[in-house]
Tab-separated table of C-alpha atoms in Angstrom:
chain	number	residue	atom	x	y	z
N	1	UNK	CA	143.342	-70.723	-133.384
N	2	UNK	CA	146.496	-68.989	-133.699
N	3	UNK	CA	149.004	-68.665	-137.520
N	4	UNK	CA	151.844	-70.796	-137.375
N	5	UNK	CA	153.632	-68.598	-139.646
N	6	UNK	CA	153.047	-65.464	-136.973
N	7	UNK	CA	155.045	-66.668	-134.504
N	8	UNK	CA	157.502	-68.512	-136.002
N	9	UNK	CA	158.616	-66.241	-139.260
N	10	UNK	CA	161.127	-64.663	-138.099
N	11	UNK	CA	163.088	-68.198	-136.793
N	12	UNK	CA	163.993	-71.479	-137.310
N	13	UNK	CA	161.064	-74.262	-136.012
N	14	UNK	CA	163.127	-76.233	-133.222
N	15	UNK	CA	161.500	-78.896	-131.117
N	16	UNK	CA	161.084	-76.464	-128.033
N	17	UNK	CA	159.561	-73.706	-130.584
N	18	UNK	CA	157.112	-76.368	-131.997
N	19	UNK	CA	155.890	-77.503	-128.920
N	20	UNK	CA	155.658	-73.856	-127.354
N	21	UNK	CA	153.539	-73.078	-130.483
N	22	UNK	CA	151.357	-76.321	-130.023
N	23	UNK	CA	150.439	-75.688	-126.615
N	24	UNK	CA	149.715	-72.378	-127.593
N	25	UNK	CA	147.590	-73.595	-130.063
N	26	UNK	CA	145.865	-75.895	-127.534
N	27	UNK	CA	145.414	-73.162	-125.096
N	28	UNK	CA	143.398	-70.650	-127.626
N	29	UNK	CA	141.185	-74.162	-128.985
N	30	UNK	CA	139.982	-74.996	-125.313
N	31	UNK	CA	139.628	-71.099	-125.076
N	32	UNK	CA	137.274	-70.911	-128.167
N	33	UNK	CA	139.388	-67.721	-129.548
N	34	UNK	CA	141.489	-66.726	-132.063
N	35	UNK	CA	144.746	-64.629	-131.515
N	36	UNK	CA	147.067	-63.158	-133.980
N	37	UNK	CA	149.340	-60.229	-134.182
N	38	UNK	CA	148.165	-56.892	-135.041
N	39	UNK	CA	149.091	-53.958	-136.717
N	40	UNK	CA	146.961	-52.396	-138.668
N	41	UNK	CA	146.068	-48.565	-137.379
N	42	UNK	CA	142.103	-49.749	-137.455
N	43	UNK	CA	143.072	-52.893	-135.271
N	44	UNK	CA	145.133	-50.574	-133.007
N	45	UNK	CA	142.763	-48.224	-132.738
N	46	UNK	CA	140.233	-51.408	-131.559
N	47	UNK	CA	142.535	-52.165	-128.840
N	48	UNK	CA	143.057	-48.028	-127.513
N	49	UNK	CA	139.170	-48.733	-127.176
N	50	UNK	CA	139.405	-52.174	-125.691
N	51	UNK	CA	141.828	-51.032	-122.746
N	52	UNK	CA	139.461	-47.947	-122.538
N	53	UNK	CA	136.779	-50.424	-121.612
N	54	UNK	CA	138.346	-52.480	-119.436
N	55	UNK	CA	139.819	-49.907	-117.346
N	56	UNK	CA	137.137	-47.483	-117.582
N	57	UNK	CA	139.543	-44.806	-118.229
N	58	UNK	CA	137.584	-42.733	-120.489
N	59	UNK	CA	138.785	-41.329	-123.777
N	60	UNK	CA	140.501	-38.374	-122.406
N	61	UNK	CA	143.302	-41.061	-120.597
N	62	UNK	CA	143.218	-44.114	-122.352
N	63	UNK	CA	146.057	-46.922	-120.654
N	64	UNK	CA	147.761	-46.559	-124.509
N	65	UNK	CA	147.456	-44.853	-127.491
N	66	UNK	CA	146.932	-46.130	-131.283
N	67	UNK	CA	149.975	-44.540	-133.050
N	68	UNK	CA	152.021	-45.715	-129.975
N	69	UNK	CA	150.915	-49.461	-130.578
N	70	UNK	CA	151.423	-48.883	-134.549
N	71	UNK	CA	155.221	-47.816	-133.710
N	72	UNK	CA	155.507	-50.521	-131.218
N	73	UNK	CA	154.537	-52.902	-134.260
N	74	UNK	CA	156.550	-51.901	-136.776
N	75	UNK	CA	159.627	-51.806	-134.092
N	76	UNK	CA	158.721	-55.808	-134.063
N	77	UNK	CA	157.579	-55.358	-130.493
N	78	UNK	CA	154.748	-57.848	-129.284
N	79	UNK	CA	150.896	-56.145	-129.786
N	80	UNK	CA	148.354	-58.935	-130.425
N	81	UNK	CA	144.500	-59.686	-130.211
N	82	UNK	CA	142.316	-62.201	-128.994
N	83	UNK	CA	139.283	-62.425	-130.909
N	84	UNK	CA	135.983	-64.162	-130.204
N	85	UNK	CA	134.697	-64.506	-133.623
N	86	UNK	CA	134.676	-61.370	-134.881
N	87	UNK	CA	135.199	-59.363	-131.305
N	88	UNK	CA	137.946	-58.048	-130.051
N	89	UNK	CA	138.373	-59.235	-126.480
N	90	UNK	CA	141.722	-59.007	-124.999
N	91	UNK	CA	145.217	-57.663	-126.053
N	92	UNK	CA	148.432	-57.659	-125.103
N	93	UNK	CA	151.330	-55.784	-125.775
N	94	UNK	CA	155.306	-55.889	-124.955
N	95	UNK	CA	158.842	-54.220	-125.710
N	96	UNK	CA	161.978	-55.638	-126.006
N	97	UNK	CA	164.944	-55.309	-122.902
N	98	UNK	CA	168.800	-54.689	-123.742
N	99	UNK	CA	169.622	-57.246	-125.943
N	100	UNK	CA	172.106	-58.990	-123.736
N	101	UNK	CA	168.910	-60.032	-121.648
N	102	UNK	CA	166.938	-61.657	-124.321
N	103	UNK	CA	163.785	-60.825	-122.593
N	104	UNK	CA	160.324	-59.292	-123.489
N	105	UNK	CA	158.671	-56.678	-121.412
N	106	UNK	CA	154.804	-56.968	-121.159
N	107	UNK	CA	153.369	-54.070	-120.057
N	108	UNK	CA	149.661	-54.577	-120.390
N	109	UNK	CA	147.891	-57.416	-121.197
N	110	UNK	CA	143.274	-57.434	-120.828
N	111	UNK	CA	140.555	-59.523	-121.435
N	112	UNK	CA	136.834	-58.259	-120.919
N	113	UNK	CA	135.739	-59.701	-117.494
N	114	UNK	CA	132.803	-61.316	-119.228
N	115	UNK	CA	135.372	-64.368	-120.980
N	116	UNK	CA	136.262	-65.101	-116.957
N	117	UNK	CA	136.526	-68.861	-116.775
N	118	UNK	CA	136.942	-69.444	-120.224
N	119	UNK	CA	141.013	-69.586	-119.864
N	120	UNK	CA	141.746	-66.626	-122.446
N	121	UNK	CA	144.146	-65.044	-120.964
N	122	UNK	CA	146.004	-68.201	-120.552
N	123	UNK	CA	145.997	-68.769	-123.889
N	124	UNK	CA	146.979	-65.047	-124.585
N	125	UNK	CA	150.288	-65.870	-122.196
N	126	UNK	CA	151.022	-69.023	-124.266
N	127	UNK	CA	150.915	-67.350	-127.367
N	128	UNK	CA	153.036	-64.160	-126.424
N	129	UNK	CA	155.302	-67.430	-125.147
N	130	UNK	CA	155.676	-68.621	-128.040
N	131	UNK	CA	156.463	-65.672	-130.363
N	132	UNK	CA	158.590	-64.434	-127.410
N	133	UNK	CA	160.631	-68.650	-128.307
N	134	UNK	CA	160.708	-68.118	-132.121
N	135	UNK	CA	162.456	-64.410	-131.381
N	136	UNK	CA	165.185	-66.123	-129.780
N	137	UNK	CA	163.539	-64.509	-126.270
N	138	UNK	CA	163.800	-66.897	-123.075
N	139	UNK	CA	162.451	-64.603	-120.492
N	140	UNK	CA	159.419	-62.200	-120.391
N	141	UNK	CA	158.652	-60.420	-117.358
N	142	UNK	CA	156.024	-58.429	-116.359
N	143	UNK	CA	154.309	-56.424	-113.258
N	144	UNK	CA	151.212	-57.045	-111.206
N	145	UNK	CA	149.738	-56.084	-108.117
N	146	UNK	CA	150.523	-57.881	-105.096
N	147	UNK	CA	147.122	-57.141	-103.572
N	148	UNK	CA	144.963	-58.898	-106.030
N	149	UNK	CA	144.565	-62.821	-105.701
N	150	UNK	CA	143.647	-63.386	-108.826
N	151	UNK	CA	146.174	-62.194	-110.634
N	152	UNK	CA	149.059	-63.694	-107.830
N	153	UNK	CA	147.539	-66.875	-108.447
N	154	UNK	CA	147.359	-66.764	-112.137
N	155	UNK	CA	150.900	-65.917	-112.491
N	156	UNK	CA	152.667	-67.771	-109.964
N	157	UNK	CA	150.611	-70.657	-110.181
N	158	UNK	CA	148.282	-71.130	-113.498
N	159	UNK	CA	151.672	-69.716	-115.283
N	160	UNK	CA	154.733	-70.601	-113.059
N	161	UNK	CA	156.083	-67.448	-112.880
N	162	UNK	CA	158.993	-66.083	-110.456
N	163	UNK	CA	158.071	-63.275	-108.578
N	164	UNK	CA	161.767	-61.506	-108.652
N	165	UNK	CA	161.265	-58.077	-106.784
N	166	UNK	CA	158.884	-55.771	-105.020
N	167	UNK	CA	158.510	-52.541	-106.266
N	168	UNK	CA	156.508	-50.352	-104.114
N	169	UNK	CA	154.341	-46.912	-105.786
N	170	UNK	CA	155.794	-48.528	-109.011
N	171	UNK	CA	153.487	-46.181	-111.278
N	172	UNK	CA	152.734	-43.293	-109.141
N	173	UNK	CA	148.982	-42.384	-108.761
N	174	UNK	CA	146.977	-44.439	-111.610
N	175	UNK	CA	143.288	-42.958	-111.706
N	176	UNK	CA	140.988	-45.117	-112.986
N	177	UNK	CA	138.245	-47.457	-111.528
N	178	UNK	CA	140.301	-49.997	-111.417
N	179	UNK	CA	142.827	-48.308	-109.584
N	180	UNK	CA	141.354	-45.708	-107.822
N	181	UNK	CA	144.178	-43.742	-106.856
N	182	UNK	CA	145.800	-46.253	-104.475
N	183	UNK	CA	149.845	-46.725	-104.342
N	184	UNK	CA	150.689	-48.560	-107.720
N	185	UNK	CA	152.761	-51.341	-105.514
N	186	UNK	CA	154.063	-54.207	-108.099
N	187	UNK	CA	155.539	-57.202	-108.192
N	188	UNK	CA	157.767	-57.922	-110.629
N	189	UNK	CA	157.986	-61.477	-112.011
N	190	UNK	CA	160.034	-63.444	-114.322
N	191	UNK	CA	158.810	-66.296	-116.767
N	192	UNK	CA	161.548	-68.173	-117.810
N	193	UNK	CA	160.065	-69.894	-120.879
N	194	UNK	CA	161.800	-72.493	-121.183
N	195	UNK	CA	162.152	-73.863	-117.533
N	196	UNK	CA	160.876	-77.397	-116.386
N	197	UNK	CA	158.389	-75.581	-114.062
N	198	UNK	CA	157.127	-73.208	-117.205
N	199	UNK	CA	156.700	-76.070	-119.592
N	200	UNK	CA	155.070	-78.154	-117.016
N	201	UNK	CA	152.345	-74.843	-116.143
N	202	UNK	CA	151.933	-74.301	-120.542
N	203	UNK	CA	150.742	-78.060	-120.355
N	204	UNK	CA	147.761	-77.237	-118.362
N	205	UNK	CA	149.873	-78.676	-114.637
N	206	UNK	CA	150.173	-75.217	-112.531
N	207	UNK	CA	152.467	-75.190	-110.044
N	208	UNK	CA	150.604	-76.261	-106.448
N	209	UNK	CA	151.174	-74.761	-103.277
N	210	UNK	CA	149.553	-75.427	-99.490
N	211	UNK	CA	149.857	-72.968	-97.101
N	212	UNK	CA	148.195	-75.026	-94.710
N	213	UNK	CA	151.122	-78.029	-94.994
N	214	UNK	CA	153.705	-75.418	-94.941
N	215	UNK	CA	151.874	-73.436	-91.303
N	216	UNK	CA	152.083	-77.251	-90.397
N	217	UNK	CA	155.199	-77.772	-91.379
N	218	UNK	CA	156.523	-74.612	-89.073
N	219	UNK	CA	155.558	-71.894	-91.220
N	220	UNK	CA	155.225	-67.985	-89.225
N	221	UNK	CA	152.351	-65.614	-90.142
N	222	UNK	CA	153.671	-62.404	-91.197
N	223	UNK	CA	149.994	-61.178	-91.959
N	224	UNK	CA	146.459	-62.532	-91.989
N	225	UNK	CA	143.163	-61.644	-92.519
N	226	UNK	CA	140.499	-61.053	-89.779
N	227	UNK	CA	137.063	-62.164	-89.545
N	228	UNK	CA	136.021	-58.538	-90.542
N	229	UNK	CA	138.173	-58.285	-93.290
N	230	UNK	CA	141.318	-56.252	-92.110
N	231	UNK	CA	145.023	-57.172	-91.889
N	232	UNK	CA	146.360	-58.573	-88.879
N	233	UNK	CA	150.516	-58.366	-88.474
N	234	UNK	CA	151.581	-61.697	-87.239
N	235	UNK	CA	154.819	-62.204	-84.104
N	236	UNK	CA	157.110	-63.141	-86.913
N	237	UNK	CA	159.748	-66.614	-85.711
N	238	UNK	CA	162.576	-65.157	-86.569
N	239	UNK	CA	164.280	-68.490	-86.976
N	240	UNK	CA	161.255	-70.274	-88.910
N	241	UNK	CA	162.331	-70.806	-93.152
N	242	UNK	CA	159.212	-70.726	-94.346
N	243	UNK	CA	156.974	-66.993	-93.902
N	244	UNK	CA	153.063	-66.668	-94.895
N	245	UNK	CA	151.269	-63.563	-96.007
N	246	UNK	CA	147.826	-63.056	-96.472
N	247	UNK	CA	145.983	-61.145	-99.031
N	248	UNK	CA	142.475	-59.896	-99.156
N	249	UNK	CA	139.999	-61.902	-100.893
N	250	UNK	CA	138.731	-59.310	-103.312
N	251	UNK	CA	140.620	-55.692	-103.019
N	252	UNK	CA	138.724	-54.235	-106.471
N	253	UNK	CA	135.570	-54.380	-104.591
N	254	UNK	CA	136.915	-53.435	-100.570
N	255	UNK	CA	138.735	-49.992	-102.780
N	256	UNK	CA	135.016	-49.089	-103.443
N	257	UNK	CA	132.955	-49.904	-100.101
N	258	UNK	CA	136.151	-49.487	-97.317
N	259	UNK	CA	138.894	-47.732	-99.349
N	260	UNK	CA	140.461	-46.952	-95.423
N	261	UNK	CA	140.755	-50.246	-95.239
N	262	UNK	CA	142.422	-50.801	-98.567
N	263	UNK	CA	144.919	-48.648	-97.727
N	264	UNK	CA	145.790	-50.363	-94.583
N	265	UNK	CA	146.179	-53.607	-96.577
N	266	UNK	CA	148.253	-51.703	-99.446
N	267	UNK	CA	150.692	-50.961	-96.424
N	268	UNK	CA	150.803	-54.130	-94.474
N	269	UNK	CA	151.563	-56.289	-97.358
N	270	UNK	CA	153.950	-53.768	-98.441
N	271	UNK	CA	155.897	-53.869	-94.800
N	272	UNK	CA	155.731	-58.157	-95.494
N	273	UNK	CA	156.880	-58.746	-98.452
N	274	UNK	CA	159.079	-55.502	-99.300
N	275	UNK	CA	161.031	-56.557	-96.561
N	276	UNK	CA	161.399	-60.224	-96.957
N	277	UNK	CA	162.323	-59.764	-100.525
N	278	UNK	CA	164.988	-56.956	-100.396
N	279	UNK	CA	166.335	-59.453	-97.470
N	280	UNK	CA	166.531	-62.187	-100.122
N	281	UNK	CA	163.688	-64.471	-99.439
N	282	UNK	CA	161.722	-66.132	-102.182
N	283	UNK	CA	158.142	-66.266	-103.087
N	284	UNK	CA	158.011	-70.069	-103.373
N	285	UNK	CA	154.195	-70.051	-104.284
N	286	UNK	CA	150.994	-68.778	-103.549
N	287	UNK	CA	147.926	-70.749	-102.292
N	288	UNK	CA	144.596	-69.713	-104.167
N	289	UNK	CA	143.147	-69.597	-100.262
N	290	UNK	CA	145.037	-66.182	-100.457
N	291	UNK	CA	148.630	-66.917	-99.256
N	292	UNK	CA	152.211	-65.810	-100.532
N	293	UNK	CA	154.101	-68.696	-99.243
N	294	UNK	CA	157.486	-67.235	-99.118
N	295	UNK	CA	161.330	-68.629	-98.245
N	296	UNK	CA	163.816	-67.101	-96.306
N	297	UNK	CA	167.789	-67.837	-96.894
N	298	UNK	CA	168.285	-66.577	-100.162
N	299	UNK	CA	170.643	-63.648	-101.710
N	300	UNK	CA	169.582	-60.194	-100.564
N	301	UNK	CA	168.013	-58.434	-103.521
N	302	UNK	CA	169.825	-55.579	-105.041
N	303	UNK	CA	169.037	-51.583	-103.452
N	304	UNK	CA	166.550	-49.951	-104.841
N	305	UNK	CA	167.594	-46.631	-105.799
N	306	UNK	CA	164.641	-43.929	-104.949
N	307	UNK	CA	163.730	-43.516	-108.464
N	308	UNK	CA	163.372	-46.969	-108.990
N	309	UNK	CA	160.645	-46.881	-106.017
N	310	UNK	CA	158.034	-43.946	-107.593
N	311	UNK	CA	157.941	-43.772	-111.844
N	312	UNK	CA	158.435	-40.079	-112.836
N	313	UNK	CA	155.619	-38.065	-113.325
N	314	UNK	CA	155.594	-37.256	-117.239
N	315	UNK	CA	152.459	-36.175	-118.030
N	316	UNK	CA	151.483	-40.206	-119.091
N	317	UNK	CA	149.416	-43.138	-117.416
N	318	UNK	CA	150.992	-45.998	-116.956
N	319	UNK	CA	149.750	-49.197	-116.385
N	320	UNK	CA	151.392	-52.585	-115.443
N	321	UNK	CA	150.692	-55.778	-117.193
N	322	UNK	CA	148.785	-57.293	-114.557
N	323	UNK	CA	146.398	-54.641	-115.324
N	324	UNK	CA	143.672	-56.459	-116.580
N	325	UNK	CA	142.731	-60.002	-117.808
N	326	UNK	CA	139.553	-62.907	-116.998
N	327	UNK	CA	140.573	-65.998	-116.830
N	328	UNK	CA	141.859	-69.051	-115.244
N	329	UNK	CA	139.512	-70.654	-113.053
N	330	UNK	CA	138.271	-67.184	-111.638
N	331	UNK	CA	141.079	-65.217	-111.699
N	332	UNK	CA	141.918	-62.142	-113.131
N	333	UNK	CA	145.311	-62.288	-114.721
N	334	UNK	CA	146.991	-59.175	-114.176
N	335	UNK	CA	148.465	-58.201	-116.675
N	336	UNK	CA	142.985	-56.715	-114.705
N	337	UNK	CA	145.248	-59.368	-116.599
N	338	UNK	CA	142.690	-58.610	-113.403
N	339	UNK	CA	142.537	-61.475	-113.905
N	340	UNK	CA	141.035	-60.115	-116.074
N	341	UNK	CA	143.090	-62.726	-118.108
C-alpha cells in the first residue's frame, strides 16, 4: 500500500498522475508491501544498514550514509522504503538533474534477495514513477551493469526502459562482494514515464523481445557464450541492421569461482556494445535467454570526454542504481536492483 497524499502533495491530480499512482498502488498490493517516503534520521539510519546488508559492505564503507539521505530528504530529493510489515526491505533513493531536464536521478535502489519473485522492486519503480509524475518529472534515469541479466532484463523489459549510453569503469574500483573489484562498466538508461511503451510495461505488459526471430530474421552475432561458459567474438556482417550480444547467465557467481573469466566477459561486452552505441546503434531489447538485441542506423552518440569514462577518485563509494534489487520473475533489478529488485 502506498499514501496517496505522498506522492501527489506537492501537485495537481491529472488523469496521467492518477493512473501512475494507481498502478503504483497495484504494483505494491500484488507485492504484499508497503512503501512510503522517508525521512526520519531513525528510518535513514535503517536504510545505511539495509544497503550495508545487501551489499555486504561492512560498516566501515557503507554504499550511503544517514545524514546524507536526511539532506537528500529535506532537499525534496526521492529516499523511500519498502516495508514488509514492519521490515525494512528495499530502498531507493534519487536527486534531481538541471531543471531544464525535468528528470530524476536514481542512484541506488535494493531489495533483500530473499523478496526475489515477489515483484518488489517493480513496485518500488512504479512508485518512484509516480512521485517522479506528481513533481512535474517525465524522465528518470538510472545506471546498471551491462553484465548482469537480471537486471538488463528487468529494466529494458519488465520496465521499458531506454538504454541511452555506455559508460565504461563508470565508478572506478567498487569493493564489495557484490562487486568485487571488477571495472564498474554501466549502462545508462532512460525511462520516459510517460511514453506508450512505459505505460504499457507499469500495466504489468513488458516489452518482448526474440533474439531467435531477429538471428532468423538476419541478425549477426557480435558475441556469444560457449558451452564452457566463456565469450566467443562473433565475424560481425557489416551490412546486417540488426547485431546480438550475449551475456553470461549469472556473472555474481562466475566473479567468485572464475573471476579470469569475468574479466574476459567485462571486456568483450565492453568492445560490443561500447562500440555499437558511440556509433549510434540502439538497444532495441533484450531477450531474457541473455541477448542485447541491438539496431544499427541511428545518430552517433555524443564523445565521451575521458573524465566522463572513470568517476574521480574522492575518497567515496559509489554505487549505481542497478546496484541491488529481487524481483521480477527472477531477476535482480539493478538498481543488485541485482535484481535484487
Amino acid at each position: 500500500m502506498i499514501d496517496v497524499t505522498d506522492l501527489l502533495r506537492d501537485r495537481t491530480d491529472s488523469p496521467p498522475i492518477a493512473a501512475a499512482y494507481a498502478a503504483a498502488e497495484a504494483a505494491a498490493q500484488a507485492a504484499g508491501v508497503d512503501i512510503r517516503s522517508l525521512d526520519r534520521v531513525s528510518e535513514l539510519e535503517a536504510v545505511r544498514r539495509l544497503y550495508e546488508r545487501i551489499w555486504r559492505t561492512g560498516e566501515n564503507s557503507p554504499p550511503v550514509t544517514a545524514d546524507l539521505l536526511r539532506a537528500m530528504a529535506k532537499a525534496g530529493s526521492y529516499v523511500s522504503g519498502v516495508f514488509d510489515g514492519d521490515e525494512l526491505v528495499g530502498s531507493s533513493f534519487g536527486f534531481f538533474s538541471p531543471p531544464a531536464r525535468e528528470a530524476l536521478h536514481s542512484h541506488i535502489a535494493g531489495v533483500l534477495p530473499q523478496l526475489r519473485r515477489r515483484n518488489v522492486g517493480f513496485a518500488l519503480k512504479l512508485h518512484q514513477r509516480a512521485w517522479a509524475m506528481a513533481r512535474g518529472v517525465n524522465e528518470i534515469c538510472w545506471t546498471y551493469d551491462p553484465l548482469v541479466r537480471r537486471n538488463a532484463y528487468f529494466n529494458i523489459g519488465k520496465l521499458a526502459a531506454e538504454p541511452a549510453e555506455y559508460l565504461p569503469d563508470f565508478y572506478g574500483p567498487i569493493d564489495d562482494d557484490i562487486n568485487r573489484s571488477d571495472d564498474s562498466d554501466r549502462i545508462l538508461v532512460r525511462w520516459h514515464l510517460e511514453s506508450p511503451d512505459v505505460e504499457s510495461a507499469c500495466a504489468g505488459r513488458p516489452r518482448v523481445t526474440d533474439a531467435q526471430a531477429a538471428r532468423a530474421a538476419g541478425a549477426t552475432v557480435a558475441l556469444s557464450v560457449s558451452a564452457t561458459g566463456t565469450p566467443i567474438a562473433g565475424r560481425v556482417d557489416e551490412h546486417a541492421h540488426t547485431v546480438l550480444v550475449a551475456v553470461p547467465e549469472d556473472i555474481e557467481a562466475l566473479r567468485e569461482s572464475d573471476p579470469v573469466c569475468a574479466a574476459r566477459w567485462r571486456t568483450a561486452v565492453r568492445e560490443a556494445l561500447d562500440g555499437l552505441l558511440a556509433d549510434g546503434a540502439r538497444i532495441r531489447g533484450f531477450d531474457r535467454a541473455g541477448w542485447y538485441v541491438v539496431d544499427r542506423g541511428g545518430r552517433p552518440a555524443p564523445r565521451r570526454t575521458t573524465e566522463s569514462r572513470t568517476a574521480p577518485h574522492n575518497g567515496t563509494q559509489q554505487y549505481g542504481t542497478q546496484q541491488y534489487v529481487t524481483d521480477q520473475h527472477g531477476t535482480h533489478h539493478g538498481e543488485v536492483p541485482q535484481e535484487t529488485v
